[in-house]
Coordinates of C-alpha atoms and ligand atoms in Angstrom, one line a residue:
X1 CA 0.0 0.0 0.0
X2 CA 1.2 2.9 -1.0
X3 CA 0.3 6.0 1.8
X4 CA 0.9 9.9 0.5
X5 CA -0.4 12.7 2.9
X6 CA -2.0 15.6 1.7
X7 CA 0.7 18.8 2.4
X8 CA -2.2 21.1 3.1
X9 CA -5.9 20.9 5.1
X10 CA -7.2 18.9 1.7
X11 CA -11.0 20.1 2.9
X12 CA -10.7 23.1 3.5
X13 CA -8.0 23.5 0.4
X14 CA -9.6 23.6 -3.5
X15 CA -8.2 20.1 -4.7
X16 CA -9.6 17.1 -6.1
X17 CA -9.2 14.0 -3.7
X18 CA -9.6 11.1 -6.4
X19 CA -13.0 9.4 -6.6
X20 CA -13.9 8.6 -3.6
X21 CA -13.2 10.6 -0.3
X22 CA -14.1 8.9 2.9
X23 CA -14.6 11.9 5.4
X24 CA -13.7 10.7 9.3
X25 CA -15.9 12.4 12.1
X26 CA -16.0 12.0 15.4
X27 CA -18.5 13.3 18.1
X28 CA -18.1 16.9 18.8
X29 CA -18.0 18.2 14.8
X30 CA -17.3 21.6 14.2
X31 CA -18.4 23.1 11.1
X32 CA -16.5 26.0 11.7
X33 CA -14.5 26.5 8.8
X34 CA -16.1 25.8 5.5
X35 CA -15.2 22.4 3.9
X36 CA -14.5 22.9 0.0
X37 CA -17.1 22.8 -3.1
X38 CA -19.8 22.8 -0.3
X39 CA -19.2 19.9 1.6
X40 CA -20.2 21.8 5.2
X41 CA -23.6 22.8 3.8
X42 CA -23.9 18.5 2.9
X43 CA -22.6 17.4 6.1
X44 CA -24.8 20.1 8.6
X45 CA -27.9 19.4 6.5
X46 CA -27.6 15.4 6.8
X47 CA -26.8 16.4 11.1
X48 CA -29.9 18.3 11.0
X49 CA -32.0 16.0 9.1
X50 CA -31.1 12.8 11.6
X51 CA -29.7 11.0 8.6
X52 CA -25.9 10.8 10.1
X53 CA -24.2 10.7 13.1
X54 CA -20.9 11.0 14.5
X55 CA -21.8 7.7 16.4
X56 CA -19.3 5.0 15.1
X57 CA -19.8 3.2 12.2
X58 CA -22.6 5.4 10.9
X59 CA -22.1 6.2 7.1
X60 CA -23.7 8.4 4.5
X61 CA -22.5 7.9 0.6
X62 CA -23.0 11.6 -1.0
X63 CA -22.6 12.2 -4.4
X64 CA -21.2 15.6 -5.1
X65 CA -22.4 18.1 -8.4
X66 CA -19.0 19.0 -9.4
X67 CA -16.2 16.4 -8.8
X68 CA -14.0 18.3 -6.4
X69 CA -13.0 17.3 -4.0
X70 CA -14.5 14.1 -4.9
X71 CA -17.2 12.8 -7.2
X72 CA -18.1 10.4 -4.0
X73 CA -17.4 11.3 -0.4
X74 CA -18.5 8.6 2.3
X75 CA -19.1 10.4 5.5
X76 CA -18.3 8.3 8.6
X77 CA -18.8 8.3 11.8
X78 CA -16.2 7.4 13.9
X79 CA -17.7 8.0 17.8
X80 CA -15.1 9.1 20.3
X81 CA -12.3 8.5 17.9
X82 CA -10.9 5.7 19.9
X83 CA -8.7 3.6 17.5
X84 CA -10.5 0.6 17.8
X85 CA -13.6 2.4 16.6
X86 CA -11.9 3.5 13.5
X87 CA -10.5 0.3 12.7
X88 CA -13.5 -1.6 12.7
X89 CA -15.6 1.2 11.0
X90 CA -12.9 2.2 8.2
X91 CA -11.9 -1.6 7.3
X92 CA -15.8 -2.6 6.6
X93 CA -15.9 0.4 4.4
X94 CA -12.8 0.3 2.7
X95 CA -13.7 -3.8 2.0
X96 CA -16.6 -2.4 0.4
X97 CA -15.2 0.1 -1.6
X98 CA -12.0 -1.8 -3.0
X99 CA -14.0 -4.1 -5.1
X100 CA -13.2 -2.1 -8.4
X101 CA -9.9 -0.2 -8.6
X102 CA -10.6 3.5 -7.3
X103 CA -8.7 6.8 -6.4
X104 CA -9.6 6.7 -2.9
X105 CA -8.5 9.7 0.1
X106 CA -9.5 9.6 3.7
X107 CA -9.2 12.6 5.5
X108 CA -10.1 13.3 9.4
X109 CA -12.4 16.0 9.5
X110 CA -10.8 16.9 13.2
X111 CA -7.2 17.4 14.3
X112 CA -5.8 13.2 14.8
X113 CA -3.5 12.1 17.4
X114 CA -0.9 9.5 16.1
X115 CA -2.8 6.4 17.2
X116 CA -5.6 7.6 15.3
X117 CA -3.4 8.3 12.3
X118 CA -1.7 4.6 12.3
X119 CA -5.4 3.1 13.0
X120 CA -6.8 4.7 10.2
X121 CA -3.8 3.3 7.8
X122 CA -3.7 -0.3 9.6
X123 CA -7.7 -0.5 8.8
X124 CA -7.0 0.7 5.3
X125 CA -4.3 -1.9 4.9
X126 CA -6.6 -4.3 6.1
X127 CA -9.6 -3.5 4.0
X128 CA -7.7 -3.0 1.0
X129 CA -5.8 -5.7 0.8
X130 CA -6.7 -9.0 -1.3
X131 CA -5.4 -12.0 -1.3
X132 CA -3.8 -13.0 -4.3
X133 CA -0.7 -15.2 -4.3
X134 CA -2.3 -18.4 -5.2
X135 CA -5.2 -16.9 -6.6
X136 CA -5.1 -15.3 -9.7
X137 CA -9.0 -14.6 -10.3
X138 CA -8.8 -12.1 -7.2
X139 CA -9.7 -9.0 -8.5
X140 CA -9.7 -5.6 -6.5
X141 CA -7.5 -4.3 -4.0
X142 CA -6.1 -0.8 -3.3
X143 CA -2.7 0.3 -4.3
X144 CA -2.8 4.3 -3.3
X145 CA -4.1 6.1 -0.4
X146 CA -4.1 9.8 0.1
X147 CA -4.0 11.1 3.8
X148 CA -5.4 14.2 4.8
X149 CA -6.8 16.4 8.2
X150 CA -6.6 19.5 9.1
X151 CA -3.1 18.9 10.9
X152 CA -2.1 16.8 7.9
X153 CA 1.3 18.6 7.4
X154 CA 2.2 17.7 10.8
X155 CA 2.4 14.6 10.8
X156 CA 5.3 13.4 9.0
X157 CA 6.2 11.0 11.5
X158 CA 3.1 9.5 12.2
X159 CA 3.1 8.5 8.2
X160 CA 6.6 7.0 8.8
X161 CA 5.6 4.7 11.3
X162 CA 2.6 3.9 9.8
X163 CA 3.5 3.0 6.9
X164 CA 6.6 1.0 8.4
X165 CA 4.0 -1.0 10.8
X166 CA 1.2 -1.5 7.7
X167 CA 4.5 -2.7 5.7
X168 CA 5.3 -5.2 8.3
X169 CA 1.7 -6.3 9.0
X170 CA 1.1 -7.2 5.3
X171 CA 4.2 -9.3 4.9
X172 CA 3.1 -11.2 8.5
X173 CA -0.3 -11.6 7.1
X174 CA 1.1 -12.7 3.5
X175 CA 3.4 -15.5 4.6
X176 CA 0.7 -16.1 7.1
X177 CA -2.0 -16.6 4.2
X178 CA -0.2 -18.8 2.3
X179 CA -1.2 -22.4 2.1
X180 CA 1.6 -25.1 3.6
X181 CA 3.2 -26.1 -0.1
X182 CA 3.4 -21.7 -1.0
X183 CA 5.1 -21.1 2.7
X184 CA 7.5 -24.0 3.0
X185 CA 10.9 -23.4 6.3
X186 CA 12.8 -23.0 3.2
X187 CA 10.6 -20.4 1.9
X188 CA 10.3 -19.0 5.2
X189 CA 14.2 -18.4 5.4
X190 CA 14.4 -17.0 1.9
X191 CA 12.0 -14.4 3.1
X192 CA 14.3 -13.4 6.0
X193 CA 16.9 -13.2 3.8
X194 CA 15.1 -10.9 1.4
X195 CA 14.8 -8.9 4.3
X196 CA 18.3 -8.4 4.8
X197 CA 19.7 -7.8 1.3
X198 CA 17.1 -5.3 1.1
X199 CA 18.5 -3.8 4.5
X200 CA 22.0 -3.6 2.6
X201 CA 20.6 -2.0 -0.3
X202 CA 18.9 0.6 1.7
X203 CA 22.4 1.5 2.9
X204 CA 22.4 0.0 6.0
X205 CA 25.6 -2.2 5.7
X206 CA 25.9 -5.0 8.7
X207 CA 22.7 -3.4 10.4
X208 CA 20.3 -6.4 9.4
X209 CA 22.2 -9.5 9.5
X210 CA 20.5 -13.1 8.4
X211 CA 21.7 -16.8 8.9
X212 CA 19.7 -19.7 8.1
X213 CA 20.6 -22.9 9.5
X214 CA 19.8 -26.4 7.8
X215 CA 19.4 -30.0 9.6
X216 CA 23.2 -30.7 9.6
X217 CA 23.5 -27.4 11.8
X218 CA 20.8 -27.6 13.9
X219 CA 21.7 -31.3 14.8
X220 CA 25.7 -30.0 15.8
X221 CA 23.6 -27.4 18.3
X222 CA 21.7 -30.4 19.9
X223 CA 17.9 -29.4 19.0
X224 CA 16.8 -33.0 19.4
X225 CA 13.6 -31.3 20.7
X226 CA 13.0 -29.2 17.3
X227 CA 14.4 -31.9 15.4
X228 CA 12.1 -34.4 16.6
X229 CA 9.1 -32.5 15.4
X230 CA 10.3 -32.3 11.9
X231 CA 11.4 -35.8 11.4
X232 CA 7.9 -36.7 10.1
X233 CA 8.0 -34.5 7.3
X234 CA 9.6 -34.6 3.4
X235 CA 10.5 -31.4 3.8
X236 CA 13.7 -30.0 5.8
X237 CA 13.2 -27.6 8.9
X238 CA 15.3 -24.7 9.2
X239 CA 16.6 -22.5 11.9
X240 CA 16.5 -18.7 11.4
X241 CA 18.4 -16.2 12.8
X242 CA 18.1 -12.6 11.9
X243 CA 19.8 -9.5 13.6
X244 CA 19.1 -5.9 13.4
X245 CA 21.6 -3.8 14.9
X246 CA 20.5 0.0 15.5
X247 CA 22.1 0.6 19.0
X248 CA 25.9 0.2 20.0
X249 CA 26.8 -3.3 20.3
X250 CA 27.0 -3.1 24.3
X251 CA 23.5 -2.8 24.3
X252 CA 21.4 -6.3 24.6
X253 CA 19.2 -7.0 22.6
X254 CA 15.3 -7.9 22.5
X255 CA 14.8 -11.3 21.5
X256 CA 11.6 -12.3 19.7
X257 CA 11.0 -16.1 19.3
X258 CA 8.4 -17.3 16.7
X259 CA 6.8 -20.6 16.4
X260 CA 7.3 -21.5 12.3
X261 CA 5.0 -24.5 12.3
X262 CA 4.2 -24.3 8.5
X263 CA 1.4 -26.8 8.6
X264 CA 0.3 -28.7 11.7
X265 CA -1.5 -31.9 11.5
X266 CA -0.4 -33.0 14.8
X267 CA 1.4 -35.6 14.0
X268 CA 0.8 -39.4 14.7
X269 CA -1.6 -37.4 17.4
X270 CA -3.2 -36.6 14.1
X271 CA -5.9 -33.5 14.6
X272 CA -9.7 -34.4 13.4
X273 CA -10.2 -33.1 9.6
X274 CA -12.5 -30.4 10.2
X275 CA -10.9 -26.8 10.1
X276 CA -7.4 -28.8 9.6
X277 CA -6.6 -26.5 6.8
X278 CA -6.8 -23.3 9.1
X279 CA -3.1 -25.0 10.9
X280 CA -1.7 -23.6 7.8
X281 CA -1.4 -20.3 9.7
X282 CA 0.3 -22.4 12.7
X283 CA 3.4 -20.2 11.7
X284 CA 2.0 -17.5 12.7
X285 CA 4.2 -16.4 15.4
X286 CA 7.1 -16.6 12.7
X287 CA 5.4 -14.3 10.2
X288 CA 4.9 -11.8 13.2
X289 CA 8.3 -11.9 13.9
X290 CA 9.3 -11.7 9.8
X291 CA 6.7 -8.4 9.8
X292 CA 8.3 -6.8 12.8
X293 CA 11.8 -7.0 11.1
X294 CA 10.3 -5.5 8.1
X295 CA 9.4 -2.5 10.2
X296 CA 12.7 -2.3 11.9
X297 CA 14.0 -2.3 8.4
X298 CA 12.5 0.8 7.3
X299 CA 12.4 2.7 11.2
X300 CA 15.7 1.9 12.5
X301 CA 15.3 2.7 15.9
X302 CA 17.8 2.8 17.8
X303 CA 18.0 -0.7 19.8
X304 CA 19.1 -4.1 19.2
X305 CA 16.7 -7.0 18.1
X306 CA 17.2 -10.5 17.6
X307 CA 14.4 -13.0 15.7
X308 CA 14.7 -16.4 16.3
X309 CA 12.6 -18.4 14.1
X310 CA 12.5 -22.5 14.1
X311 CA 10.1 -23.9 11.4
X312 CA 9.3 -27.2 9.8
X313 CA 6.2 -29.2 9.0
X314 CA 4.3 -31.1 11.7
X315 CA 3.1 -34.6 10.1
X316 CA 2.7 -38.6 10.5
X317 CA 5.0 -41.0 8.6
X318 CA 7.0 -44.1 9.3
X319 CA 9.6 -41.7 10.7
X320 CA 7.5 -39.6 12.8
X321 CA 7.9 -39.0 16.6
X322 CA 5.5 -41.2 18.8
X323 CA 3.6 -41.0 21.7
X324 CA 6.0 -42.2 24.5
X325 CA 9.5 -41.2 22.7
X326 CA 11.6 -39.2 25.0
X327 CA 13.5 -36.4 23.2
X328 CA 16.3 -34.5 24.6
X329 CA 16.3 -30.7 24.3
X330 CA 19.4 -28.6 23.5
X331 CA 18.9 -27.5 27.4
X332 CA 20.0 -30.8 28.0
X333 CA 16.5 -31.7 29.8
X334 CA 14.6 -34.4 28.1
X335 CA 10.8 -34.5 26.9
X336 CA 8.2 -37.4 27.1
X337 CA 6.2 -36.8 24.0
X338 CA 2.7 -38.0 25.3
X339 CA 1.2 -36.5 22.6
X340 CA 2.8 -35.4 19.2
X341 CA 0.2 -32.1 18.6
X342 CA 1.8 -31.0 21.4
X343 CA 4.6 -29.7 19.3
X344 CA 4.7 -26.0 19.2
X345 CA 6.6 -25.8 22.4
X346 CA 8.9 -28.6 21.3
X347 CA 10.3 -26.3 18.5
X348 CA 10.5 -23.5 20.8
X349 CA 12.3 -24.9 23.9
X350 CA 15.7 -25.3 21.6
X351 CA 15.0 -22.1 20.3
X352 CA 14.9 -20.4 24.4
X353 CA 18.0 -22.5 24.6
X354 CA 19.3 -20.9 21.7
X355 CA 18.5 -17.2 23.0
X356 CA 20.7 -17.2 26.1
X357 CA 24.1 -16.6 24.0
X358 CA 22.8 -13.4 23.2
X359 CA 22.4 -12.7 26.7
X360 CA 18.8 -10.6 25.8
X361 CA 17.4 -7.5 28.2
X362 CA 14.7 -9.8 27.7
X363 CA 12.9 -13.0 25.5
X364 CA 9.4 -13.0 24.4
X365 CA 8.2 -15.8 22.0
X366 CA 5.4 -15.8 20.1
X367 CA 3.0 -18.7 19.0
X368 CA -0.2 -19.8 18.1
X369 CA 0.1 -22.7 20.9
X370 CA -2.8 -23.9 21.8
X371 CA -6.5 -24.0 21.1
X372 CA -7.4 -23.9 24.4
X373 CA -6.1 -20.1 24.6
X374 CA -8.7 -19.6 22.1
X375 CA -11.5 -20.8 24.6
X376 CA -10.4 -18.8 27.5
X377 CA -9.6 -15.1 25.6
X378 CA -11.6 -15.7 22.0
X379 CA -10.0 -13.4 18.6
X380 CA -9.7 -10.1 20.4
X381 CA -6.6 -10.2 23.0
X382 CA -3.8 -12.7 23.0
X383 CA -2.6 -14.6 26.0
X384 CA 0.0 -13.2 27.8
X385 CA 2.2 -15.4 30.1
X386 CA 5.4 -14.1 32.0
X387 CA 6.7 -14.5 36.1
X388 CA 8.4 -11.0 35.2
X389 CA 6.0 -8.1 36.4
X390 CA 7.9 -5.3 34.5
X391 CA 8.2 -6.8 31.7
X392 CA 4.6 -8.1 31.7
X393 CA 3.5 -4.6 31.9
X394 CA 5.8 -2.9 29.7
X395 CA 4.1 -5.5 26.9
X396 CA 0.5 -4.9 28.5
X397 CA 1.3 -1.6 27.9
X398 CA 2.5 -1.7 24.1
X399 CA -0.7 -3.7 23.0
X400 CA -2.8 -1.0 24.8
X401 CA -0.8 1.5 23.2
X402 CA -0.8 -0.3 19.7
X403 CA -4.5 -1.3 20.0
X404 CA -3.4 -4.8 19.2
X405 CA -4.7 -6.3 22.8
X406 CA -3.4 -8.7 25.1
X407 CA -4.5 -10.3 28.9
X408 CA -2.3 -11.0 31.5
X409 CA -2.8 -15.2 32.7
X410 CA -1.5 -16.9 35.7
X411 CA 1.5 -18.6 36.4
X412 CA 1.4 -20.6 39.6
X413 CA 3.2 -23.1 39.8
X414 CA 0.5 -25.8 40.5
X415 CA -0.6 -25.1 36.7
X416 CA 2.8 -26.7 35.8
X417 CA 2.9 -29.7 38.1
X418 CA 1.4 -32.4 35.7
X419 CA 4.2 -31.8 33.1
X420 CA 6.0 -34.6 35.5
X421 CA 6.9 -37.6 33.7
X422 CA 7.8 -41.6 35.0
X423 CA 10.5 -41.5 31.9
X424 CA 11.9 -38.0 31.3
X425 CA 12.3 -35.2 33.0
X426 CA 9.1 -33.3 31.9
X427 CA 5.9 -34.4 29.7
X428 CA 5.2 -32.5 26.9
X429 CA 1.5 -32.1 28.3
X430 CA -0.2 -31.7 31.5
X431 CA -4.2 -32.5 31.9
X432 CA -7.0 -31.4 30.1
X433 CA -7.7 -28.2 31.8
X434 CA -5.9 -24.7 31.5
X435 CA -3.9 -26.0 28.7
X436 CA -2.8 -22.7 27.9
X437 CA -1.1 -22.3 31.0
X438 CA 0.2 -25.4 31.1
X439 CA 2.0 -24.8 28.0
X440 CA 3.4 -21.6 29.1
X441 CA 4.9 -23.8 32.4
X442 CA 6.6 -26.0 30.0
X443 CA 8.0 -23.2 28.3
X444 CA 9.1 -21.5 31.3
X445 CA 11.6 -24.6 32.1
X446 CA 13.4 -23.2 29.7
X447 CA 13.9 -19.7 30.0
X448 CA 15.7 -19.2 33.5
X449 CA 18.7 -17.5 32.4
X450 CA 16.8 -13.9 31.8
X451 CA 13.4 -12.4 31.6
X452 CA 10.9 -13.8 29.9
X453 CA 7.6 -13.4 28.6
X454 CA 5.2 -15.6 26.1
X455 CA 2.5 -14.9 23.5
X456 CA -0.4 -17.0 22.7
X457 CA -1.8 -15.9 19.8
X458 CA -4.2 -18.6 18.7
X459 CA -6.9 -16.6 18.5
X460 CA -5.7 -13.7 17.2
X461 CA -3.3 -14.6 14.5
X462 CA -6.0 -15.0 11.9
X463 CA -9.7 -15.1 10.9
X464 CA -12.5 -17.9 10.4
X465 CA -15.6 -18.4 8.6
X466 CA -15.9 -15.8 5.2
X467 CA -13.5 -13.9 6.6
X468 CA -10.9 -16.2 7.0
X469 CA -7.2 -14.6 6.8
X470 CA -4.3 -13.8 8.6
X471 CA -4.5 -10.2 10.6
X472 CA -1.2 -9.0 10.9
X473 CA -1.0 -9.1 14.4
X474 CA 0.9 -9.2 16.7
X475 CA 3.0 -6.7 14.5
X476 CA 1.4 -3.8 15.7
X477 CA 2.3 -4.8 19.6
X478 CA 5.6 -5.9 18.9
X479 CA 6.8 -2.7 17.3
X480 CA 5.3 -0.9 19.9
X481 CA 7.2 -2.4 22.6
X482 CA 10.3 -2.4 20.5
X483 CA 10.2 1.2 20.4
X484 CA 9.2 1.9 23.5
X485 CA 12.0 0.2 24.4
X486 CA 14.5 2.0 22.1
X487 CA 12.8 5.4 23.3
X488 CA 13.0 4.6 27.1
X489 CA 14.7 1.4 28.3
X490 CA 13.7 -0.8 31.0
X491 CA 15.3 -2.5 33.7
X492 CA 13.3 -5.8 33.3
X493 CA 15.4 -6.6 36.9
X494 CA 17.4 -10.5 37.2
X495 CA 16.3 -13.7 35.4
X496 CA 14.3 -16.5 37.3
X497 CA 17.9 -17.8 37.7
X498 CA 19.8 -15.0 38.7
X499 CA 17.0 -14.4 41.3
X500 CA 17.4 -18.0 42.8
X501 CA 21.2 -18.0 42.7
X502 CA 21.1 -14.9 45.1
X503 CA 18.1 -16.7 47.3
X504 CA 20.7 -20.0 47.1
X505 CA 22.7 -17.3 48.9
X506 CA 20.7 -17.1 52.2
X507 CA 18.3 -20.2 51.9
X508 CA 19.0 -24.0 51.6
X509 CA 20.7 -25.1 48.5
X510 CA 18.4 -27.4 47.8
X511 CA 15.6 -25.0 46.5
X512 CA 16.7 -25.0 43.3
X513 CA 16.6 -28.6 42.4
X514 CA 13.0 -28.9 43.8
X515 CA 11.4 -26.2 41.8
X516 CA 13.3 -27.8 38.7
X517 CA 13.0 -24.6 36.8
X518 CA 16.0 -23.7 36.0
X519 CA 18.3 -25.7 33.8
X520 CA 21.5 -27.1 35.5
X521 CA 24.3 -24.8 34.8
X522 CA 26.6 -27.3 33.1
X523 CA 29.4 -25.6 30.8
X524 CA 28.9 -25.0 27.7
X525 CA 30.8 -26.7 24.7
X526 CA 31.9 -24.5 21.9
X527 CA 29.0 -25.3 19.5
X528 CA 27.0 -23.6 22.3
X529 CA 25.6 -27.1 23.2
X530 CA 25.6 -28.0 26.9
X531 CA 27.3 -30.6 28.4
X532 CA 25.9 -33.7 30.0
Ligands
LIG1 N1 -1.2 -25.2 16.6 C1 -2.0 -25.8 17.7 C2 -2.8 -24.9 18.5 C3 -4.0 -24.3 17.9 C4 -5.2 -25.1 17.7 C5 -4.1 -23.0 17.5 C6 -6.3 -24.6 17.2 C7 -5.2 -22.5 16.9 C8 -6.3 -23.3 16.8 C9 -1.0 -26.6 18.6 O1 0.1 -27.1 18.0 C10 -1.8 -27.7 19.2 O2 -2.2 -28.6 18.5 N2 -2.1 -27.6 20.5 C11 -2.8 -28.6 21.2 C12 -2.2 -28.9 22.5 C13 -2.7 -30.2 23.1 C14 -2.3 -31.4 22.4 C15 -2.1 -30.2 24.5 C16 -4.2 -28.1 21.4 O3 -4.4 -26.9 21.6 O4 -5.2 -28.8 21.3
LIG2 MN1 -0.3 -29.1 17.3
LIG3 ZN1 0.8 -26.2 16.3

């Protein structure tokens, strides 16, 4: 999509808009100074006659005599402005509208904030976009946006971050769209290194690194966990690796973990039929991840950011894992599989274990783990899961900030305590009941080396029913926090492990062992494998 802002008020201004003109309004209109070719006489007698409202969602379609400053202008109401109200309201319409190819402009009819601004451009990008990768047919689709309000020329940087989050939500929801045989690991790596070359031909040399590992290098690092996943599949996983470097090298960076499940059948566990298709968007996490490196690309903000991404297929064969193999993770800990659609966090254990050499201000991975966080929080917020309070909030904070919403679950430990196994040293499931947090606790055994946090995005990675398609998010909240953090860092305080070794200091030794959280700190080996 490609955004251009109008350099003066564009309603006030004599100019011609395109063909259509979808006029925002929110409660509180002022008709104060006169809107061109007539358009306040329009708007006030449609007020006055009861036949629009500022109240969100409310639309009128005018058609104007003369064609400036459109031939069409769609009033819409927009209620209290909130983002959320213009992105449901604005992405209906725009869906509507981009049908045929147009000359479309939207314009605020009030001074916008810059979350209004970057809602109005994420709805746009949603409602104009159409699928078309594997479908040719599709017809439709918008390719050029003008921006306008009456503080239009301000708002340079608004349009830059825009535009950099809208270009990193439509790659996430591209790679997310596409089927499993048009979004293979190997395609998934080719993307990240897209990415990067581009990043070197922008002109930043060495700031966006990539490296792609294959099977032979992710066996030498000891993902038996990762690699245990993949083994039923024809196709080869990969492990990606992708750095952006916008702060000094001292600085540690962000690490962002996605789950690159290309297509999830579950495995020897295999899932029902029904809706199997839709576990084509099981690499979610990894195209959210991708998208926020996209943004990165064009912002450059001024932090460092790791994306760890381990994909491959989930599927049966005569080589696939089974119900009661035990695996052993790069961590060193080893894995019951008790059930084989159980695999999300079986991929991204190694990848946690992979994470500490960077030693990260902080880890947050992202997945769409598990169907029961679907039943507990539905498609509006994703499940948040972290033991670190600051760094919980400081992500609560960026999805409220972003609109892209998230909920704070539980952690107790008594959640985690069926993950114990007669024949390993964890199962890679607990019961039946808060599954979502029992996933999390398995996760967690892997991540006590520095602060952590998890996102559950199975309900909020994509659509069902007519609308089905991937949305883009979590984009929106991880650039947020990103630059939040690159604004104003955060002490996100000691790791889970850090924290015990200084309780060791005063309390019995033995605490550590019986909380089993934290792997043993055995050395290292140079391949970054530990020992024993
Ligand atoms: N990818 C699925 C989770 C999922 C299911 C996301 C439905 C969105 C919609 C994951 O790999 C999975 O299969 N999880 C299982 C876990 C269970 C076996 C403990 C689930 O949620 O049923
Ligand atoms: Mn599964
Ligand atoms: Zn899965």
């Amino acid at each position: 999509m490609n955004f251009s802002l109008a350099s003066a008020n564009p309603l006030t201004q004599d100019a011609e808009l395109g063909d259509v003109l979808i006029l925002l309004a929110a409660d509180g209109l002022d008709l104060g100074e006169p809107l061109q070719a007539g358009l306040s006489l329009l708007v006030k007698r449609a007020l006055a006659a009861g036949h629009w409202s500022t109240d969100s969602g409310k639309r009128l379609s005018l058609y104007l005599p003369e064609s400036r400053p459109a031939a069409r202008v769609e009033l819409l109401g927009i209620g209290d402005g909130a983002p959320a109200r213009i992105r449901d309201a604005l992405a209906k319409l725009v869906k509507e509208l981009a049908v045929d190819p147009l000359k479309l402009a939207v314009c605020f009819a009030q001074d916008a904030t810059d979350a209004q601004w970057t809602a109005a451009m994420t709805a746009i990008a949603a409602g104009g976009h159409v699928y078309g990768t594997t479908k040719p047919s599709a017809r439709g689709g918008l390719k050029k946006v003008l921006l306008g309000a009456p503080n239009a020329a301000t708002r340079k940087s608004s349009l830059a971050y825009g535009k950099a989050l809208v270009a990193g939500m439509t790659l996430a929801r591209e790679w997310a769209n596409r089927p499993g045989n048009h979004a293979t690991p190997g395609m998934l790596g080719d993307v990240a290194r897209h990415i990067a070359a581009q990043a070197r031909k922008d002109g930043g040399h060495g700031q966006l690194e990539c490296e792609v590992l294959e099977q032979k290098q992710i066996e030498k690092l000891g993902m038996g966990s990762f690699l245990s996943v993949a083994k039923g599949s024809d196709e080869a996983p990969r492990f990606i690796v992708l750095r952006y470097e916008g702060a000094d090298d001292s600085q540690r960076p962000l690490v962002f973990v996605g789950k690159g499940i290309t297509f999830d059948s579950g495995g020897i566990s295999l899932k029902p039929g029904a809706g199997m298709d839709e576990m084509k968007f099981d690499m979610g996490g990894a195209a959210s991840v991708l998208g926020l490196f996209e943004s990165l690309r064009l912002l450059r903000p001024k932090i460092n950011v790791v994306g760890l991404i381990p994909t491959c297929e989930n599927m049966p064969s005569g080589r696939a894992l089974k119900p009661g193999d035990v695996v052993q993770s790069m961590s060193g800990q080893t894995i019951e599989i008790l059930n084989t659609d159980a695999e999300g966090r079986l991929i991204l254990c190694d990848a946690l274990t992979y994470a500490e050499r960077f030693q990260p201000q902080a880890v947050v991975d992202i997945a769409t783990l598990t169907g029961n966080c679907v039943l507990a929080l539905g498609h509006l917020r994703s499940g948040l899961f972290s033991t670190n309070d600051v760094l919980a909030h400081e992500l609560q904070r960026a999805a409220d900030e972003s609109s892209d919403l998230c909920w704070r679950m539980p952690m107790d430990d008594v959640y985690g305590k069926d993950l114990k196994s007669n024949f390993a040293d964890m199962a890679n499931v607990a019961g039946r009941l808060a599954g979502a947090i029992s996933a999390a606790k398995f996760l967690e055994r892997f991540t006590g080396r520095y602060p952590w946090a998890h996102l559950d995005i199975a309900g909020t990675a994509w659509d069902e029913g007519a609308a089905k398609g991937a949305t883009g998010r979590p984009v929106p909240l991880l650039l947020q926090f990103a630059l939040n953090m690159a604004e104003q860092p955060v002490d996100f305080g000691p790791s889970v492990a850090q924290q015990q070794s200084q309780a060791d200091k005063v309390a019995a030794p033995s605490r550590t062992a019986k909380t089993g959280k934290v792997a043993k700190a055995a050395p290292r080996s140079k391949s970054g494998k530990r020992a024993g």
